[in-house]
Amino acid sequence: MPDLETAFQTATKAHANALITITTVLLSRYPKQIAELAIKNRLLSMSEVSRFVEAGGLMSYSANDAESYRRAATYVDKILKGVKPAELPVEQPTKFELVINLKTAKQIGLTIPQTVLYRADKVIK
């Protein structure tokens, strides 16, 4: 396992207030450890994947995974039926999800405003 503890200590010493994670092998392999270290170091943590929030991260805002996979499947279906990939339009996600972990917010002493909670698609208590 990479030396995550040292990385978080360095960030804290540099007066970091927040952590933004992107999809990498590191996040995929160690989401729980990264979330725990963010909590331990009282860093706000945001990600582009809801799995990070389910592992203890504070929040995520991203395209809906199920919708993205469904759209990808329709492209695969069209290609298998003979449509040339170059003929398919580029699509952008249209449905995004805000996921908030209230348990994590409480652990780091953060109050999430009700207006934000109302906008969330999923709230983990």
Coordinates of N, CA and C in Angstrom, one line a residue:
M1 N 0.9 -1.2 0.0 CA 0.0 0.0 0.0 C 0.9 1.2 0.0
P2 N 0.5 2.2 -0.8 CA 1.3 3.5 -0.8 C 1.3 4.2 0.5
D3 N 2.2 5.0 0.8 CA 2.3 5.7 2.1 C 1.3 6.9 2.1
L4 N 0.0 6.5 2.2 CA -1.1 7.5 2.3 C -1.0 8.4 3.5
E5 N -0.6 7.8 4.6 CA -0.5 8.5 5.9 C 0.4 9.7 5.8
T6 N 1.6 9.5 5.2 CA 2.5 10.6 5.0 C 2.0 11.6 4.1
A7 N 1.3 11.2 3.0 CA 0.7 12.2 2.1 C -0.3 13.1 2.8
F8 N -1.1 12.5 3.6 CA -2.1 13.2 4.3 C -1.5 14.2 5.4
Q9 N -0.5 13.7 6.1 CA 0.3 14.5 7.0 C 0.9 15.7 6.3
T10 N 1.4 15.5 5.2 CA 2.0 16.6 4.4 C 1.0 17.6 4.0
A11 N -0.2 17.1 3.6 CA -1.3 18.0 3.2 C -1.8 18.8 4.4
T12 N -1.9 18.2 5.5 CA -2.3 18.9 6.7 C -1.3 19.9 7.2
K13 N -0.1 19.6 7.1 CA 1.0 20.6 7.5 C 1.0 21.8 6.6
A14 N 0.6 21.6 5.3 CA 0.5 22.7 4.3 C -0.8 23.4 4.5
H15 N -1.6 23.1 5.5 CA -2.9 23.8 5.8 C -4.0 23.5 4.7
A16 N -3.9 22.3 4.2 CA -5.0 21.9 3.2 C -6.3 21.8 4.0
N17 N -7.4 22.2 3.4 CA -8.7 22.1 4.0 C -9.6 21.1 3.3
A18 N -9.2 20.7 2.1 CA -10.0 19.8 1.4 C -9.2 18.8 0.5
L19 N -9.9 17.8 0.1 CA -9.3 16.8 -0.8 C -10.3 16.5 -1.9
I20 N -9.8 16.6 -3.1 CA -10.6 16.2 -4.3 C -10.0 15.0 -4.9
T21 N -10.7 13.9 -5.0 CA -10.1 12.7 -5.6 C -10.7 12.5 -7.0
I22 N -9.8 12.0 -7.8 CA -10.3 11.6 -9.2 C -10.1 10.1 -9.3
T23 N -10.7 9.6 -10.3 CA -10.7 8.1 -10.5 C -9.3 7.7 -10.9
T24 N -8.6 7.0 -10.1 CA -7.3 6.5 -10.3 C -7.3 5.1 -9.7
V25 N -6.2 4.4 -10.0 CA -6.0 3.0 -9.4 C -5.9 3.2 -7.9
L26 N -5.3 4.2 -7.4 CA -5.2 4.5 -6.0 C -6.5 4.6 -5.3
L27 N -7.4 5.4 -5.9 CA -8.8 5.5 -5.3 C -9.6 4.2 -5.4
S28 N -9.4 3.6 -6.6 CA -10.1 2.3 -6.8 C -9.7 1.2 -5.8
R29 N -8.4 1.2 -5.4 CA -7.9 0.2 -4.5 C -8.1 0.5 -3.0
Y30 N -8.0 1.8 -2.7 CA -8.0 2.2 -1.3 C -9.0 3.3 -0.9
P31 N -10.3 3.2 -1.4 CA -11.2 4.2 -1.1 C -11.5 4.4 0.4
K32 N -11.6 3.3 1.1 CA -11.9 3.3 2.6 C -10.7 4.0 3.3
Q33 N -9.5 3.6 3.0 CA -8.4 4.1 3.7 C -8.2 5.6 3.4
I34 N -8.5 6.0 2.2 CA -8.4 7.5 1.8 C -9.5 8.2 2.6
A35 N -10.7 7.7 2.6 CA -11.8 8.4 3.3 C -11.4 8.5 4.8
E36 N -10.9 7.4 5.4 CA -10.6 7.4 6.8 C -9.5 8.4 7.1
L37 N -8.5 8.5 6.3 CA -7.4 9.5 6.5 C -8.0 10.9 6.3
A38 N -8.9 11.1 5.4 CA -9.5 12.5 5.3 C -10.2 12.8 6.5
I39 N -11.0 11.9 7.1 CA -11.7 12.2 8.3 C -10.7 12.4 9.5
K40 N -9.7 11.6 9.6 CA -8.7 11.7 10.7 C -8.0 13.1 10.6
N41 N -7.8 13.6 9.4 CA -7.1 14.9 9.2 C -8.1 16.0 9.0
R42 N -9.4 15.7 9.2 CA -10.5 16.7 9.2 C -10.4 17.5 7.8
L43 N -10.3 16.7 6.7 CA -10.3 17.3 5.4 C -11.7 17.1 4.8
L44 N -12.2 18.1 4.2 CA -13.4 17.9 3.4 C -13.0 17.0 2.2
S45 N -13.8 16.0 1.8 CA -13.4 15.2 0.7 C -14.5 15.0 -0.3
M46 N -14.1 15.3 -1.6 CA -15.1 15.2 -2.6 C -14.5 14.4 -3.8
S47 N -15.4 13.6 -4.4 CA -15.0 12.7 -5.5 C -15.9 12.8 -6.6
E48 N -15.5 12.2 -7.7 CA -16.4 12.1 -8.9 C -17.0 10.7 -8.9
V49 N -16.8 9.9 -7.9 CA -17.5 8.6 -7.8 C -18.2 8.4 -6.5
S50 N -19.4 7.9 -6.6 CA -20.2 7.8 -5.4 C -19.7 6.6 -4.5
R51 N -19.0 5.7 -5.1 CA -18.4 4.6 -4.3 C -17.5 5.1 -3.2
F52 N -16.8 6.2 -3.5 CA -15.9 6.9 -2.5 C -16.8 7.3 -1.3
V53 N -17.9 7.9 -1.5 CA -18.8 8.4 -0.5 C -19.3 7.2 0.3
E54 N -19.7 6.1 -0.3 CA -20.1 4.9 0.4 C -19.1 4.3 1.2
A55 N -17.8 4.6 0.9 CA -16.6 4.1 1.7 C -16.3 5.1 2.8
G56 N -17.0 6.2 2.9 CA -16.7 7.2 4.0 C -16.3 8.6 3.5
G57 N -16.2 8.8 2.2 CA -15.9 10.1 1.7 C -17.1 11.1 2.0
L58 N -16.8 12.4 2.0 CA -17.9 13.3 2.3 C -19.0 13.5 1.2
M59 N -18.6 13.7 0.0 CA -19.6 13.9 -1.0 C -19.0 13.6 -2.4
S60 N -19.9 13.4 -3.3 CA -19.5 13.2 -4.7 C -20.6 13.9 -5.6
Y61 N -20.1 14.3 -6.8 CA -21.0 14.8 -7.8 C -20.5 14.3 -9.1
S62 N -21.4 13.5 -9.7 CA -20.9 12.8 -11.0 C -22.1 12.4 -11.8
A63 N -21.7 12.0 -13.0 CA -22.7 11.4 -13.9 C -23.2 10.1 -13.3
N64 N -24.5 9.8 -13.5 CA -25.1 8.6 -13.0 C -24.4 7.4 -13.7
D65 N -23.8 6.5 -12.9 CA -23.1 5.4 -13.5 C -24.0 4.4 -14.2
A66 N -25.1 4.1 -13.7 CA -26.1 3.2 -14.3 C -26.5 3.7 -15.7
E67 N -26.8 5.0 -15.8 CA -27.2 5.7 -17.0 C -26.0 5.6 -18.0
S68 N -24.8 5.9 -17.6 CA -23.7 5.9 -18.5 C -23.4 4.5 -19.0
Y69 N -23.6 3.5 -18.2 CA -23.4 2.1 -18.6 C -24.5 1.7 -19.6
R70 N -25.7 2.2 -19.4 CA -26.8 1.8 -20.3 C -26.5 2.5 -21.6
R71 N -26.1 3.7 -21.6 CA -25.8 4.4 -22.9 C -24.7 3.7 -23.6
A72 N -23.6 3.3 -22.9 CA -22.5 2.6 -23.5 C -23.0 1.3 -24.2
A73 N -23.9 0.6 -23.5 CA -24.4 -0.7 -24.0 C -25.2 -0.4 -25.3
T74 N -25.9 0.7 -25.4 CA -26.6 1.0 -26.7 C -25.6 1.2 -27.8
Y75 N -24.5 1.8 -27.5 CA -23.5 2.1 -28.5 C -22.9 0.7 -29.0
V76 N -22.6 -0.1 -28.0 CA -22.0 -1.5 -28.3 C -23.0 -2.2 -29.2
D77 N -24.3 -2.2 -28.9 CA -25.3 -2.8 -29.6 C -25.4 -2.3 -31.1
K78 N -25.3 -1.0 -31.2 CA -25.3 -0.4 -32.6 C -24.1 -0.9 -33.4
I79 N -22.9 -0.9 -32.7 CA -21.7 -1.3 -33.4 C -21.8 -2.7 -33.8
L80 N -22.3 -3.6 -32.9 CA -22.4 -5.0 -33.3 C -23.4 -5.2 -34.4
K81 N -24.3 -4.3 -34.6 CA -25.3 -4.4 -35.7 C -24.8 -3.8 -36.9
G82 N -23.6 -3.3 -36.9 CA -23.0 -2.8 -38.2 C -22.8 -1.3 -38.3
V83 N -23.2 -0.5 -37.4 CA -23.0 0.9 -37.5 C -21.6 1.2 -37.2
K84 N -21.0 2.1 -38.0 CA -19.6 2.4 -37.9 C -19.5 3.4 -36.7
P85 N -18.5 3.1 -35.8 CA -18.3 4.0 -34.6 C -18.2 5.5 -35.0
A86 N -17.6 5.8 -36.1 CA -17.4 7.2 -36.5 C -18.7 7.8 -36.9
E87 N -19.8 7.0 -37.1 CA -21.1 7.6 -37.4 C -21.9 7.9 -36.2
L88 N -21.4 7.4 -35.0 CA -22.2 7.6 -33.8 C -21.8 9.0 -33.2
P89 N -22.8 9.7 -32.8 CA -22.6 11.0 -32.2 C -21.9 10.9 -30.8
V90 N -21.1 11.9 -30.5 CA -20.5 12.0 -29.1 C -21.6 12.4 -28.2
E91 N -21.7 11.7 -27.1 CA -22.8 12.1 -26.1 C -22.2 12.6 -24.8
Q92 N -22.8 13.5 -24.2 CA -22.4 13.9 -22.9 C -23.5 13.4 -21.9
P93 N -23.0 13.2 -20.6 CA -24.0 12.8 -19.6 C -25.0 13.9 -19.4
T94 N -26.2 13.4 -19.1 CA -27.3 14.4 -18.8 C -27.9 14.3 -17.4
K95 N -27.6 13.2 -16.7 CA -28.1 13.0 -15.4 C -26.9 12.9 -14.5
F96 N -26.8 13.8 -13.5 CA -25.8 13.9 -12.5 C -26.4 13.6 -11.1
E97 N -25.5 13.1 -10.2 CA -26.0 12.7 -8.9 C -25.1 13.4 -7.8
L98 N -25.7 14.0 -6.8 CA -25.0 14.5 -5.7 C -25.3 13.5 -4.5
V99 N -24.2 13.0 -4.0 CA -24.3 12.0 -2.9 C -23.5 12.6 -1.7
I100 N -24.2 12.6 -0.5 CA -23.6 13.2 0.7 C -23.6 12.2 1.8
N101 N -22.5 12.1 2.5 CA -22.4 11.3 3.7 C -22.5 12.1 4.9
L102 N -23.6 12.1 5.6 CA -23.8 12.9 6.8 C -23.0 12.3 8.0
K103 N -22.8 11.1 8.0 CA -22.0 10.5 9.1 C -20.6 11.1 9.1
T104 N -20.0 11.2 7.9 CA -18.7 11.8 7.7 C -18.7 13.2 8.0
A105 N -19.7 13.9 7.6 CA -19.9 15.4 7.9 C -19.8 15.6 9.4
K106 N -20.6 14.8 10.1 CA -20.6 14.9 11.6 C -19.2 14.6 12.2
Q107 N -18.5 13.6 11.7 CA -17.2 13.2 12.2 C -16.2 14.4 12.1
I108 N -16.3 15.2 11.0 CA -15.4 16.3 10.8 C -15.9 17.6 11.3
G109 N -17.1 17.6 11.9 CA -17.7 18.8 12.5 C -18.3 19.7 11.5
L110 N -18.8 19.2 10.4 CA -19.3 20.0 9.3 C -20.9 19.9 9.3
T111 N -21.5 21.0 9.2 CA -23.0 21.0 9.1 C -23.3 21.3 7.6
I112 N -24.0 20.3 7.0 CA -24.5 20.5 5.6 C -25.8 21.3 5.6
P113 N -25.9 22.4 4.9 CA -27.1 23.1 4.9 C -28.3 22.3 4.3
Q114 N -29.5 22.5 4.9 CA -30.7 21.8 4.4 C -30.9 22.0 2.9
T115 N -30.6 23.2 2.4 CA -30.8 23.4 1.0 C -30.0 22.5 0.2
V116 N -28.8 22.2 0.6 CA -27.9 21.3 -0.1 C -28.4 19.8 0.0
L117 N -28.9 19.5 1.2 CA -29.4 18.1 1.5 C -30.6 17.9 0.6
Y118 N -31.5 18.9 0.4 CA -32.7 18.7 -0.4 C -32.3 18.5 -1.9
R119 N -31.2 19.0 -2.3 CA -30.7 18.8 -3.7 C -30.0 17.5 -3.9
A120 N -29.6 16.8 -2.8 CA -28.9 15.6 -2.9 C -29.8 14.5 -3.5
D121 N -29.2 13.6 -4.3 CA -29.9 12.5 -4.8 C -29.9 11.3 -3.8
K122 N -28.8 11.3 -3.0 CA -28.7 10.2 -2.0 C -28.0 10.8 -0.8
V123 N -28.5 10.5 0.4 CA -27.9 11.0 1.6 C -27.6 9.7 2.5
I124 N -26.3 9.6 2.8 CA -25.9 8.4 3.7 C -25.9 8.9 5.1
K125 N -26.7 8.2 5.9 CA -26.8 8.6 7.3 C -26.0 7.7 8.2

